[in-house]
Amino acid sequence: MSDTNTAFAELVAANPIPHDATPHPLAWAEAVLLEEIDARSESTQAKPQPERRRGLLVAAAAFAVILIAVGLAALIANIGGGEDVVEPTTTVAPTTTVAPTTEAPTTTARPDTTAAPTTEAPTVDAADQTAIDAFLAAFNAGDVETVLASLSEDAPFWTFVTSNSDEASPVADNPELVRNWFVFSVQQQTQMVLSSCSPFSEGRINCTGTFSDVIVAQSPLGPAGVSVTFDVNEAGEVSYLFIRTNDAAMNAAYTPFGMWHTENYPDEAAGGLLFNITGRVRLDAESLALWAIRVPEWLATLEA
């Protein structure tokens, strides 16, 4: 008896069938079951799966070698000029042209990079510019009489020291104050350099540049920016004059001088002989005489 039969006999002996049990209609007889097991075992051992796969791989490799050999022979024959080598033909499938459903995009034209001609900025009338240049030349030369003569009597006038407001007042309203400001400017060696002038509102002309005097020249900020607005009447007179300087630059210059004056001449400072109660330059005759003394004295301390 085979090992399988012996194991089956032992299994049956260990699990006896009850005497009153009826066999299952699909149950196999012992002998038949053992024969079926043996038959299936022998079939599996006769045709192992790994051997069949190995055979297929060997066959495939041999076929590949044959293909390579045939291809190499054809290549050699072709190189040698053999005429009996037939070139393989390639069948090209016909293409079907489909009509486009949308129109092809049109080529976008390059934008014109040519710069458009620039519009020239409006210029100041030549006669008005001549009147402004003449006024400026007389002012920088310290010619007080010529400057005053270039102003019309009703010309609104404003500077940082002649008014407590931002409104220009006519020269005729306070001619002495206007004259004294020009005298003060001469004492301080004031210079205005106007770099450009252009038409402004209400027919006026606005010029920009720099403003400096002997005190401003000591400022770490350098010359103050200045904006001067003119109007010129038909007679060639300056009929409107508004001079505004940069406050920060002016304060950076005049504050150190004011501190020096207060420290060294407290009574004059307390009496407001150089600066009035609003902090503006005082321009009466007594103050102008004192300005002419104290400013050179202060400059001498800076040089020491």
Coordinates of N, CA and C in Angstrom, one line a residue, residues 180-274:
N180 N 11.8 147.8 1.7 CA 12.7 147.3 2.8 C 13.1 145.8 2.5
W181 N 12.1 145.0 1.9 CA 12.5 143.6 1.6 C 13.6 143.6 0.6
F182 N 13.5 144.4 -0.4 CA 14.6 144.4 -1.4 C 15.9 144.9 -0.8
V183 N 15.8 145.9 0.1 CA 17.1 146.3 0.8 C 17.7 145.2 1.6
F184 N 16.8 144.5 2.3 CA 17.3 143.4 3.1 C 17.9 142.3 2.2
S185 N 17.3 142.1 1.0 CA 17.8 141.1 0.1 C 19.2 141.5 -0.4
V186 N 19.4 142.8 -0.6 CA 20.8 143.3 -1.0 C 21.8 143.0 0.1
Q187 N 21.4 143.4 1.4 CA 22.3 143.1 2.5 C 22.7 141.7 2.6
Q188 N 21.7 140.8 2.4 CA 22.0 139.3 2.5 C 22.6 138.7 1.3
Q189 N 22.9 139.6 0.3 CA 23.4 139.1 -1.0 C 22.6 138.0 -1.6
T190 N 21.3 138.2 -1.6 CA 20.4 137.2 -2.1 C 20.5 137.0 -3.6
Q191 N 20.4 135.8 -4.0 CA 20.5 135.4 -5.5 C 19.3 134.4 -5.8
M192 N 18.6 134.7 -6.9 CA 17.6 133.8 -7.4 C 18.0 133.3 -8.7
V193 N 18.1 132.0 -8.9 CA 18.4 131.4 -10.2 C 17.1 130.7 -10.7
L194 N 16.5 131.1 -11.8 CA 15.3 130.5 -12.3 C 15.6 129.7 -13.5
S195 N 15.4 128.4 -13.4 CA 15.9 127.5 -14.4 C 14.9 127.3 -15.5
S196 N 13.6 127.5 -15.2 CA 12.6 127.3 -16.2 C 11.3 128.1 -15.9
C197 N 10.6 128.6 -17.0 CA 9.4 129.3 -16.8 C 8.4 128.7 -17.8
S198 N 7.1 128.7 -17.4 CA 6.1 128.1 -18.3 C 4.8 128.8 -18.0
P199 N 3.9 128.9 -18.9 CA 2.6 129.5 -18.7 C 1.8 128.9 -17.5
F200 N 1.1 129.7 -16.8 CA 0.5 129.2 -15.6 C -1.0 129.7 -15.7
S201 N -1.8 129.5 -14.6 CA -3.2 129.8 -14.7 C -3.4 131.3 -14.7
E202 N -4.6 131.7 -15.2 CA -5.0 133.1 -15.2 C -4.0 133.9 -16.0
G203 N -3.3 133.3 -17.0 CA -2.4 134.1 -17.9 C -1.1 134.4 -17.2
R204 N -0.9 133.9 -16.0 CA 0.4 134.2 -15.3 C 1.5 133.2 -15.8
I205 N 2.7 133.4 -15.3 CA 3.9 132.6 -15.6 C 4.5 132.1 -14.4
N206 N 4.8 130.9 -14.3 CA 5.5 130.3 -13.1 C 6.9 129.9 -13.5
C207 N 7.8 130.3 -12.6 CA 9.2 129.9 -12.8 C 9.7 129.2 -11.6
T208 N 10.6 128.2 -11.8 CA 11.2 127.5 -10.6 C 12.7 127.6 -10.7
G209 N 13.3 127.4 -9.5 CA 14.7 127.5 -9.5 C 15.2 127.4 -8.0
T210 N 16.3 128.1 -7.7 CA 16.8 128.1 -6.3 C 17.0 129.5 -5.8
F211 N 17.0 129.6 -4.4 CA 17.1 130.8 -3.7 C 18.2 130.7 -2.7
S212 N 19.0 131.7 -2.5 CA 20.1 131.6 -1.6 C 20.5 133.0 -1.1
D213 N 21.1 133.1 0.1 CA 21.7 134.3 0.6 C 22.8 133.8 1.5
V214 N 23.5 134.8 2.2 CA 24.6 134.4 3.0 C 24.3 133.5 4.2
I215 N 23.0 133.6 4.7 CA 22.6 132.7 5.8 C 22.3 131.3 5.2
V216 N 21.5 131.3 4.1 CA 21.1 130.0 3.5 C 22.3 129.2 3.0
A217 N 23.3 130.0 2.6 CA 24.5 129.3 2.1 C 25.2 128.4 3.2
Q218 N 24.9 128.7 4.5 CA 25.5 127.9 5.6 C 24.6 126.7 5.9
S219 N 23.5 126.5 5.2 CA 22.6 125.4 5.5 C 23.1 124.1 5.0
P220 N 23.0 123.0 5.8 CA 23.5 121.7 5.3 C 22.6 121.2 4.1
L221 N 21.4 121.8 4.0 CA 20.5 121.4 2.9 C 20.8 122.1 1.6
G222 N 21.7 123.1 1.6 CA 22.1 123.9 0.4 C 21.0 124.9 0.1
P223 N 21.1 125.4 -1.2 CA 20.1 126.5 -1.6 C 18.7 125.9 -1.4
A224 N 17.8 126.9 -1.2 CA 16.3 126.5 -1.0 C 15.7 126.5 -2.4
G225 N 14.8 125.6 -2.6 CA 14.0 125.7 -3.8 C 13.1 126.9 -3.8
V226 N 12.8 127.5 -5.0 CA 12.0 128.6 -5.0 C 11.0 128.5 -6.2
S227 N 9.8 129.0 -6.0 CA 8.8 129.1 -7.1 C 8.3 130.5 -7.1
V228 N 8.5 131.1 -8.3 CA 8.1 132.5 -8.5 C 7.1 132.6 -9.6
T229 N 6.0 133.3 -9.2 CA 4.9 133.5 -10.2 C 4.8 134.9 -10.6
F230 N 4.9 135.2 -11.9 CA 4.9 136.5 -12.4 C 3.6 136.7 -13.3
D231 N 3.3 138.0 -13.4 CA 2.3 138.4 -14.5 C 2.9 139.7 -15.0
V232 N 2.8 139.8 -16.3 CA 3.4 141.0 -17.0 C 2.3 141.7 -17.8
N233 N 2.1 143.0 -17.5 CA 1.1 143.7 -18.2 C 1.5 144.2 -19.6
E234 N 0.7 144.9 -20.3 CA 1.0 145.3 -21.7 C 2.1 146.3 -21.7
A235 N 2.3 147.0 -20.6 CA 3.4 148.0 -20.5 C 4.7 147.4 -20.3
G236 N 4.8 146.1 -20.1 CA 6.0 145.4 -19.8 C 6.4 145.4 -18.3
E237 N 5.5 145.8 -17.4 CA 5.8 145.9 -16.0 C 5.3 144.5 -15.4
V238 N 6.0 144.2 -14.3 CA 5.6 143.0 -13.5 C 4.4 143.4 -12.7
S239 N 3.3 142.8 -13.0 CA 2.0 143.2 -12.4 C 1.5 142.2 -11.4
Y240 N 2.4 141.2 -11.1 CA 2.1 140.2 -10.1 C 3.4 139.5 -9.7
L241 N 3.7 139.4 -8.4 CA 4.9 138.8 -8.0 C 4.7 138.0 -6.7
F242 N 4.8 136.7 -6.8 CA 4.6 135.8 -5.6 C 5.8 134.9 -5.5
I243 N 6.6 135.1 -4.4 CA 7.9 134.3 -4.2 C 7.7 133.4 -3.0
R244 N 7.7 132.1 -3.3 CA 7.6 131.1 -2.2 C 8.9 130.3 -2.2
T245 N 9.5 130.2 -1.1 CA 10.7 129.4 -0.9 C 10.4 128.1 -0.1
N246 N 11.3 127.1 -0.2 CA 11.1 125.9 0.6 C 11.4 126.1 2.0
D247 N 10.3 125.9 2.9 CA 10.4 126.2 4.3 C 11.5 125.4 5.0
A248 N 11.6 124.1 4.7 CA 12.5 123.3 5.4 C 14.0 123.8 5.2
A249 N 14.3 124.1 4.0 CA 15.7 124.6 3.7 C 15.9 126.0 4.3
M250 N 14.9 126.8 4.3 CA 15.1 128.2 5.0 C 15.2 128.0 6.5
N251 N 14.4 127.2 7.1 CA 14.5 127.0 8.5 C 15.8 126.4 8.9
A252 N 16.3 125.4 8.1 CA 17.6 124.8 8.4 C 18.7 125.8 8.4
A253 N 18.5 126.9 7.7 CA 19.6 128.0 7.7 C 19.4 129.0 8.8
Y254 N 18.1 129.5 8.9 CA 17.9 130.7 9.8 C 17.8 130.3 11.2
T255 N 17.4 129.0 11.5 CA 17.3 128.6 12.9 C 18.6 128.6 13.7
P256 N 19.7 128.1 13.1 CA 21.0 128.2 13.8 C 21.4 129.7 14.1
F257 N 21.1 130.5 13.1 CA 21.5 131.9 13.3 C 20.6 132.5 14.5
G258 N 19.3 132.2 14.5 CA 18.5 132.7 15.5 C 18.9 132.2 16.9
M259 N 19.3 130.9 17.0 CA 19.8 130.4 18.3 C 21.0 131.1 18.8
W260 N 21.9 131.4 17.8 CA 23.2 132.1 18.2 C 22.8 133.5 18.7
H261 N 21.9 134.2 18.0 CA 21.6 135.5 18.3 C 20.9 135.5 19.7
T262 N 20.0 134.6 20.0 CA 19.4 134.5 21.3 C 20.4 134.3 22.4
E263 N 21.3 133.4 22.2 CA 22.3 133.1 23.2 C 23.3 134.3 23.5
N264 N 23.6 135.0 22.5 CA 24.6 136.0 22.6 C 24.0 137.4 22.9
Y265 N 22.8 137.6 22.4 CA 22.1 138.9 22.6 C 20.6 138.6 23.0
P266 N 20.5 138.1 24.2 CA 19.1 137.8 24.7 C 18.2 139.0 24.8
D267 N 18.7 140.2 25.1 CA 17.8 141.3 25.2 C 17.3 141.7 23.8
E268 N 18.1 141.6 22.7 CA 17.6 141.9 21.4 C 16.6 140.9 20.9
A269 N 16.9 139.6 21.3 CA 16.0 138.6 20.9 C 14.7 138.7 21.6
A270 N 14.7 139.0 22.9 CA 13.5 139.2 23.7 C 12.7 140.4 23.1
G271 N 13.4 141.4 22.7 CA 12.7 142.6 22.1 C 12.2 142.4 20.7
G272 N 12.5 141.3 20.1 CA 12.1 141.0 18.7 C 12.7 142.0 17.7
L273 N 14.0 142.3 17.9 CA 14.6 143.3 17.0 C 14.9 142.7 15.6
L274 N 15.1 141.4 15.6 CA 15.5 140.8 14.3 C 14.3 140.0 13.7

